[in-house]
Amino acid sequence: QVQLQESGPGLVKPSETLSLTCTVSGYAISSGYYWGWIRQPPGKGLEWIGSIYHSGSTYYKPSLKSRVTISVDTSKNQFSLRLTSVTAADTAVYYCARQSCSGDFCYSSAAFDIWGQGTMVTVSS
Amino acid sequence: SYELTQPPSVSVSPGQAASITCSGDKLGDKYASWYQQKPGQSPVLVIYQDTKRPSGIPERFSGSNSGNTATLTISGTQAMDEADYYCQAWDSSTNWVFGGGTKLTVL
């Protein structure tokens, strides 16, 4: 079955860059779908950060766009998140997820159907 | 930017139906999805494309979407359904967006 697993540092200093990787097993990223990053600050709701289409097209939350980069490495079947200039407000559980839908560029109907277990990232000096 | 609004909390008695609403401008013209999240766990997709249930989701979960409101209904609510529920949609101004979440309490 399809599984996603986040990995990366659990502690990042303020003003530095947060980098996380999502390793996908059971499905080739290059075959299709969108692949997204979502975060959840402690005690708060879900916030979509950004997504990448299997072809490489990227989509970012407007308020985070200047700090976010999502990339894909099909040879490793991984996609990654970089968030620059982090502050305490970026402290959260970060999830990666598959967004499945039918047809090409089906973004309007894409739902987050498979999620990773999440990884806690704390921004602190 | 596009926003989805949910009530912070909903309470229901065991065996009764629970309805959780999600409001957004012309939401009925978009596809709504719903996620269940229990404490310490990752979210689980329970409804997609307004009314469809993924494999393994009980039939008591159903969805509708019309006008400015999408609704998740849980019929015959069980104690195991107590969780946070989030709606989600896509809009050209914000791409994917989640509602603020609703805590469902089964009393």
mmCIF file of C-alpha atoms in Angstrom:
data_model
loop_
_atom_site.group_PDB
_atom_site.id
_atom_site.type_symbol
_atom_site.label_atom_id
_atom_site.label_comp_id
_atom_site.label_asym_id
_atom_site.label_seq_id
_atom_site.Cartn_x
_atom_site.Cartn_y
_atom_site.Cartn_z
ATOM 1 C CA GLN A 1 0.000 0.000 0.000
ATOM 2 C CA VAL A 2 1.033 3.611 -0.455
ATOM 3 C CA GLN A 3 2.899 5.116 2.498
ATOM 4 C CA LEU A 4 4.451 8.513 3.119
ATOM 5 C CA GLN A 5 7.134 9.277 5.697
ATOM 6 C CA GLU A 6 8.442 12.693 6.693
ATOM 7 C CA SER A 7 12.017 13.200 7.798
ATOM 8 C CA GLY A 8 14.176 16.120 8.858
ATOM 9 C CA PRO A 9 15.467 18.070 11.852
ATOM 10 C CA GLY A 10 13.132 18.469 14.787
ATOM 11 C CA LEU A 11 14.746 21.715 15.912
ATOM 12 C CA VAL A 12 15.554 24.749 13.769
ATOM 13 C CA LYS A 13 16.972 28.071 14.908
ATOM 14 C CA PRO A 14 15.136 31.317 14.203
ATOM 15 C CA SER A 15 16.036 32.936 10.867
ATOM 16 C CA GLU A 16 17.371 29.650 9.517
ATOM 17 C CA THR A 17 15.871 27.318 6.923
ATOM 18 C CA LEU A 18 13.546 24.417 7.669
ATOM 19 C CA SER A 19 14.076 21.447 5.349
ATOM 20 C CA LEU A 20 11.922 18.340 5.293
ATOM 21 C CA THR A 21 11.707 15.357 2.977
ATOM 22 C CA CYS A 22 8.778 13.057 2.294
ATOM 23 C CA THR A 23 9.637 9.563 1.106
ATOM 24 C CA VAL A 24 6.886 7.775 -0.787
ATOM 25 C CA SER A 25 6.634 3.997 -0.994
ATOM 26 C CA GLY A 26 4.177 1.887 -2.936
ATOM 27 C CA TYR A 27 3.620 4.453 -5.697
ATOM 28 C CA ALA A 28 5.893 6.269 -8.133
ATOM 29 C CA ILE A 29 5.546 10.036 -7.757
ATOM 30 C CA SER A 30 6.287 10.428 -11.453
ATOM 31 C CA SER A 31 3.155 8.424 -12.290
ATOM 32 C CA GLY A 32 0.718 11.131 -11.259
ATOM 33 C CA TYR A 33 -1.186 13.083 -8.618
ATOM 34 C CA TYR A 34 -0.311 16.119 -6.563
ATOM 35 C CA TRP A 35 1.894 15.903 -3.482
ATOM 36 C CA GLY A 36 1.438 18.373 -0.671
ATOM 37 C CA TRP A 37 2.736 19.745 2.609
ATOM 38 C CA ILE A 38 0.398 20.704 5.449
ATOM 39 C CA ARG A 39 1.267 21.905 8.938
ATOM 40 C CA GLN A 40 -0.527 22.108 12.259
ATOM 41 C CA PRO A 41 0.707 24.374 15.072
ATOM 42 C CA PRO A 42 0.226 22.917 18.562
ATOM 43 C CA GLY A 43 -3.452 22.994 19.490
ATOM 44 C CA LYS A 44 -4.472 24.630 16.221
ATOM 45 C CA GLY A 45 -5.941 23.666 12.856
ATOM 46 C CA LEU A 46 -4.533 22.444 9.572
ATOM 47 C CA GLU A 47 -2.774 24.849 7.237
ATOM 48 C CA TRP A 48 -1.937 23.981 3.653
ATOM 49 C CA ILE A 49 1.592 25.117 2.759
ATOM 50 C CA GLY A 50 2.092 24.058 -0.829
ATOM 51 C CA SER A 51 1.943 21.254 -3.366
ATOM 52 C CA ILE A 52 3.779 19.919 -6.371
ATOM 53 C CA TYR A 53 2.292 18.177 -9.387
ATOM 54 C CA HIS A 54 4.016 15.043 -10.633
ATOM 55 C CA SER A 55 5.157 17.025 -13.674
ATOM 56 C CA GLY A 56 6.892 19.564 -11.420
ATOM 57 C CA SER A 57 4.365 22.413 -11.345
ATOM 58 C CA THR A 58 4.243 24.017 -7.908
ATOM 59 C CA TYR A 59 1.479 25.720 -5.938
ATOM 60 C CA TYR A 60 2.061 27.712 -2.739
ATOM 61 C CA LYS A 61 -0.076 29.377 -0.111
ATOM 62 C CA PRO A 62 0.092 33.065 -1.069
ATOM 63 C CA SER A 63 1.136 34.273 2.389
ATOM 64 C CA LEU A 64 4.036 31.794 2.494
ATOM 65 C CA LYS A 65 5.050 31.924 -1.158
ATOM 66 C CA SER A 66 8.087 34.156 -0.635
ATOM 67 C CA ARG A 67 9.605 31.665 1.844
ATOM 68 C CA VAL A 68 8.574 28.254 0.472
ATOM 69 C CA THR A 69 10.079 25.951 -2.109
ATOM 70 C CA ILE A 70 8.795 22.465 -2.883
ATOM 71 C CA SER A 71 10.759 20.163 -5.131
ATOM 72 C CA VAL A 72 10.635 16.556 -6.259
ATOM 73 C CA ASP A 73 13.325 13.923 -6.761
ATOM 74 C CA THR A 74 11.759 11.152 -8.823
ATOM 75 C CA SER A 75 14.929 9.035 -8.695
ATOM 76 C CA LYS A 76 14.516 8.744 -4.922
ATOM 77 C CA ASN A 77 10.710 8.921 -5.024
ATOM 78 C CA GLN A 78 10.809 11.858 -2.626
ATOM 79 C CA PHE A 79 9.521 15.403 -2.480
ATOM 80 C CA SER A 80 10.874 18.106 -0.228
ATOM 81 C CA LEU A 81 9.927 21.305 1.570
ATOM 82 C CA ARG A 82 12.180 24.284 2.247
ATOM 83 C CA LEU A 83 10.923 27.130 4.409
ATOM 84 C CA THR A 84 13.310 30.030 4.881
ATOM 85 C CA SER A 85 13.644 32.668 7.593
ATOM 86 C CA VAL A 86 11.675 30.685 10.149
ATOM 87 C CA THR A 87 10.260 32.141 13.357
ATOM 88 C CA ALA A 88 8.507 30.655 16.367
ATOM 89 C CA ALA A 89 5.255 30.920 14.400
ATOM 90 C CA ASP A 90 6.530 28.161 12.126
ATOM 91 C CA THR A 91 6.613 25.684 15.005
ATOM 92 C CA ALA A 92 4.206 22.915 14.058
ATOM 93 C CA VAL A 93 3.672 19.302 13.129
ATOM 94 C CA TYR A 94 4.438 19.064 9.423
ATOM 95 C CA TYR A 95 2.602 16.497 7.309
ATOM 96 C CA CYS A 96 3.162 15.371 3.765
ATOM 97 C CA ALA A 97 0.213 13.964 1.853
ATOM 98 C CA ARG A 98 -0.851 12.624 -1.505
ATOM 99 C CA GLN A 99 -3.584 14.506 -3.302
ATOM 100 C CA SER A 100 -5.461 12.191 -5.600
ATOM 101 C CA CYS A 101 -7.874 13.063 -8.358
ATOM 102 C CA SER A 102 -8.813 11.903 -11.851
ATOM 103 C CA GLY A 103 -7.457 13.453 -15.028
ATOM 104 C CA ASP A 104 -4.689 15.907 -15.763
ATOM 105 C CA PHE A 105 -4.493 19.151 -13.741
ATOM 106 C CA CYS A 106 -7.485 18.051 -11.685
ATOM 107 C CA TYR A 107 -6.499 20.342 -8.817
ATOM 108 C CA SER A 108 -10.000 21.556 -8.082
ATOM 109 C CA SER A 109 -11.119 18.069 -7.074
ATOM 110 C CA ALA A 110 -7.893 16.813 -5.517
ATOM 111 C CA ALA A 111 -8.280 15.517 -1.959
ATOM 112 C CA PHE A 112 -5.570 14.629 0.540
ATOM 113 C CA ASP A 113 -6.174 10.900 0.634
ATOM 114 C CA ILE A 114 -2.973 9.522 2.156
ATOM 115 C CA TRP A 115 -1.008 11.259 4.901
ATOM 116 C CA GLY A 116 2.328 10.728 6.549
ATOM 117 C CA GLN A 117 2.553 10.340 10.300
ATOM 118 C CA GLY A 118 3.774 13.905 10.715
ATOM 119 C CA THR A 119 6.961 15.310 12.181
ATOM 120 C CA MET A 120 7.198 17.951 14.887
ATOM 121 C CA VAL A 121 9.439 20.902 14.084
ATOM 122 C CA THR A 122 10.266 23.411 16.789
ATOM 123 C CA VAL A 123 11.792 26.781 16.002
ATOM 124 C CA SER A 124 13.894 27.885 18.945
ATOM 125 C CA SER A 125 17.381 29.104 19.716
ATOM 126 C CA SER B 1 -8.326 35.260 -0.207
ATOM 127 C CA TYR B 2 -10.786 32.420 0.143
ATOM 128 C CA GLU B 3 -11.879 31.286 3.585
ATOM 129 C CA LEU B 4 -13.856 28.344 4.948
ATOM 130 C CA THR B 5 -15.741 28.800 8.216
ATOM 131 C CA GLN B 6 -16.699 25.984 10.584
ATOM 132 C CA PRO B 7 -18.336 26.057 14.026
ATOM 133 C CA PRO B 8 -15.700 25.473 16.708
ATOM 134 C CA SER B 9 -17.684 22.725 18.367
ATOM 135 C CA VAL B 10 -20.666 20.424 17.891
ATOM 136 C CA SER B 11 -22.152 18.073 20.460
ATOM 137 C CA VAL B 12 -24.254 14.999 19.802
ATOM 138 C CA SER B 13 -25.731 12.140 21.801
ATOM 139 C CA PRO B 14 -24.714 8.596 20.902
ATOM 140 C CA GLY B 15 -26.946 7.151 18.202
ATOM 141 C CA GLN B 16 -28.118 10.554 17.011
ATOM 142 C CA ALA B 17 -27.142 12.327 13.808
ATOM 143 C CA ALA B 18 -24.419 14.955 13.873
ATOM 144 C CA SER B 19 -24.113 17.690 11.274
ATOM 145 C CA ILE B 20 -21.014 19.811 10.806
ATOM 146 C CA THR B 21 -21.195 22.767 8.453
ATOM 147 C CA CYS B 22 -18.535 24.505 6.382
ATOM 148 C CA SER B 23 -19.285 27.899 4.823
ATOM 149 C CA GLY B 24 -17.538 29.696 2.001
ATOM 150 C CA ASP B 25 -18.427 31.999 -0.849
ATOM 151 C CA LYS B 26 -20.072 29.924 -3.601
ATOM 152 C CA LEU B 27 -18.697 26.785 -1.988
ATOM 153 C CA GLY B 28 -21.381 24.775 -3.784
ATOM 154 C CA ASP B 29 -19.575 25.516 -7.054
ATOM 155 C CA LYS B 30 -16.430 23.849 -5.722
ATOM 156 C CA TYR B 31 -15.574 20.381 -4.480
ATOM 157 C CA ALA B 32 -15.531 19.918 -0.700
ATOM 158 C CA SER B 33 -13.606 17.289 1.195
ATOM 159 C CA TRP B 34 -13.775 16.357 4.883
ATOM 160 C CA TYR B 35 -11.113 14.990 7.212
ATOM 161 C CA GLN B 36 -11.320 13.368 10.639
ATOM 162 C CA GLN B 37 -8.445 13.820 13.075
ATOM 163 C CA LYS B 38 -8.212 12.100 16.427
ATOM 164 C CA PRO B 39 -5.742 13.274 19.097
ATOM 165 C CA GLY B 40 -2.149 12.485 18.230
ATOM 166 C CA GLN B 41 -3.055 11.050 14.831
ATOM 167 C CA SER B 42 -2.804 12.176 11.229
ATOM 168 C CA PRO B 43 -5.974 13.352 9.502
ATOM 169 C CA VAL B 44 -8.052 10.776 7.633
ATOM 170 C CA LEU B 45 -10.093 11.579 4.524
ATOM 171 C CA VAL B 46 -13.757 10.692 5.141
ATOM 172 C CA ILE B 47 -15.539 12.489 2.272
ATOM 173 C CA TYR B 48 -14.242 13.779 -1.065
ATOM 174 C CA GLN B 49 -15.850 15.450 -4.060
ATOM 175 C CA ASP B 50 -18.746 16.539 -1.829
ATOM 176 C CA THR B 51 -20.395 13.141 -1.372
ATOM 177 C CA LYS B 52 -17.964 10.284 -2.022
ATOM 178 C CA ARG B 53 -16.636 7.996 0.692
ATOM 179 C CA PRO B 54 -13.153 6.467 0.418
ATOM 180 C CA SER B 55 -12.853 2.735 0.828
ATOM 181 C CA GLY B 56 -13.065 1.736 4.479
ATOM 182 C CA ILE B 57 -15.080 4.750 5.651
ATOM 183 C CA PRO B 58 -18.370 3.683 7.274
ATOM 184 C CA GLU B 59 -21.626 4.405 5.479
ATOM 185 C CA ARG B 60 -22.804 6.548 8.393
ATOM 186 C CA PHE B 61 -20.550 9.326 7.035
ATOM 187 C CA SER B 62 -22.166 11.365 4.263
ATOM 188 C CA GLY B 63 -21.686 14.768 2.681
ATOM 189 C CA SER B 64 -23.576 17.403 0.763
ATOM 190 C CA ASN B 65 -22.654 20.743 -0.783
ATOM 191 C CA SER B 66 -24.942 23.466 -2.076
ATOM 192 C CA GLY B 67 -25.007 27.234 -2.186
ATOM 193 C CA ASN B 68 -22.456 28.531 0.297
ATOM 194 C CA THR B 69 -22.468 25.547 2.648
ATOM 195 C CA ALA B 70 -21.047 22.055 2.683
ATOM 196 C CA THR B 71 -22.279 19.673 5.362
ATOM 197 C CA LEU B 72 -20.801 16.528 6.860
ATOM 198 C CA THR B 73 -23.429 14.301 8.438
ATOM 199 C CA ILE B 74 -22.700 11.380 10.705
ATOM 200 C CA SER B 75 -25.784 9.229 11.220
ATOM 201 C CA GLY B 76 -25.965 7.000 14.267
ATOM 202 C CA THR B 77 -22.951 8.724 15.817
ATOM 203 C CA GLN B 78 -20.703 6.475 17.865
ATOM 204 C CA ALA B 79 -18.242 7.284 20.619
ATOM 205 C CA MET B 80 -15.405 6.454 18.223
ATOM 206 C CA ASP B 81 -16.499 9.350 15.986
ATOM 207 C CA GLU B 82 -15.442 11.900 18.591
ATOM 208 C CA ALA B 83 -12.702 13.859 16.852
ATOM 209 C CA ASP B 84 -11.824 17.102 15.105
ATOM 210 C CA TYR B 85 -13.263 17.488 11.612
ATOM 211 C CA TYR B 86 -11.890 19.760 8.891
ATOM 212 C CA CYS B 87 -13.409 20.759 5.594
ATOM 213 C CA GLN B 88 -11.227 21.600 2.597
ATOM 214 C CA ALA B 89 -11.730 23.054 -0.864
ATOM 215 C CA TRP B 90 -9.781 24.581 -3.741
ATOM 216 C CA ASP B 91 -10.050 28.162 -4.913
ATOM 217 C CA SER B 92 -8.104 29.989 -7.604
ATOM 218 C CA SER B 93 -7.083 32.765 -5.165
ATOM 219 C CA THR B 94 -5.611 30.551 -2.473
ATOM 220 C CA ASN B 95 -5.300 27.091 -4.046
ATOM 221 C CA TRP B 96 -6.087 24.501 -1.383
ATOM 222 C CA VAL B 97 -7.585 25.744 1.878
ATOM 223 C CA PHE B 98 -8.817 24.141 5.102
ATOM 224 C CA GLY B 99 -11.560 25.270 7.423
ATOM 225 C CA GLY B 100 -10.673 26.063 11.015
ATOM 226 C CA GLY B 101 -11.930 22.728 12.284
ATOM 227 C CA THR B 102 -14.843 21.531 14.416
ATOM 228 C CA LYS B 103 -14.496 19.511 17.591
ATOM 229 C CA LEU B 104 -17.212 16.865 17.694
ATOM 230 C CA THR B 105 -18.130 15.738 21.184
ATOM 231 C CA VAL B 106 -20.237 12.626 21.681
ATOM 232 C CA LEU B 107 -21.951 13.088 25.037
#
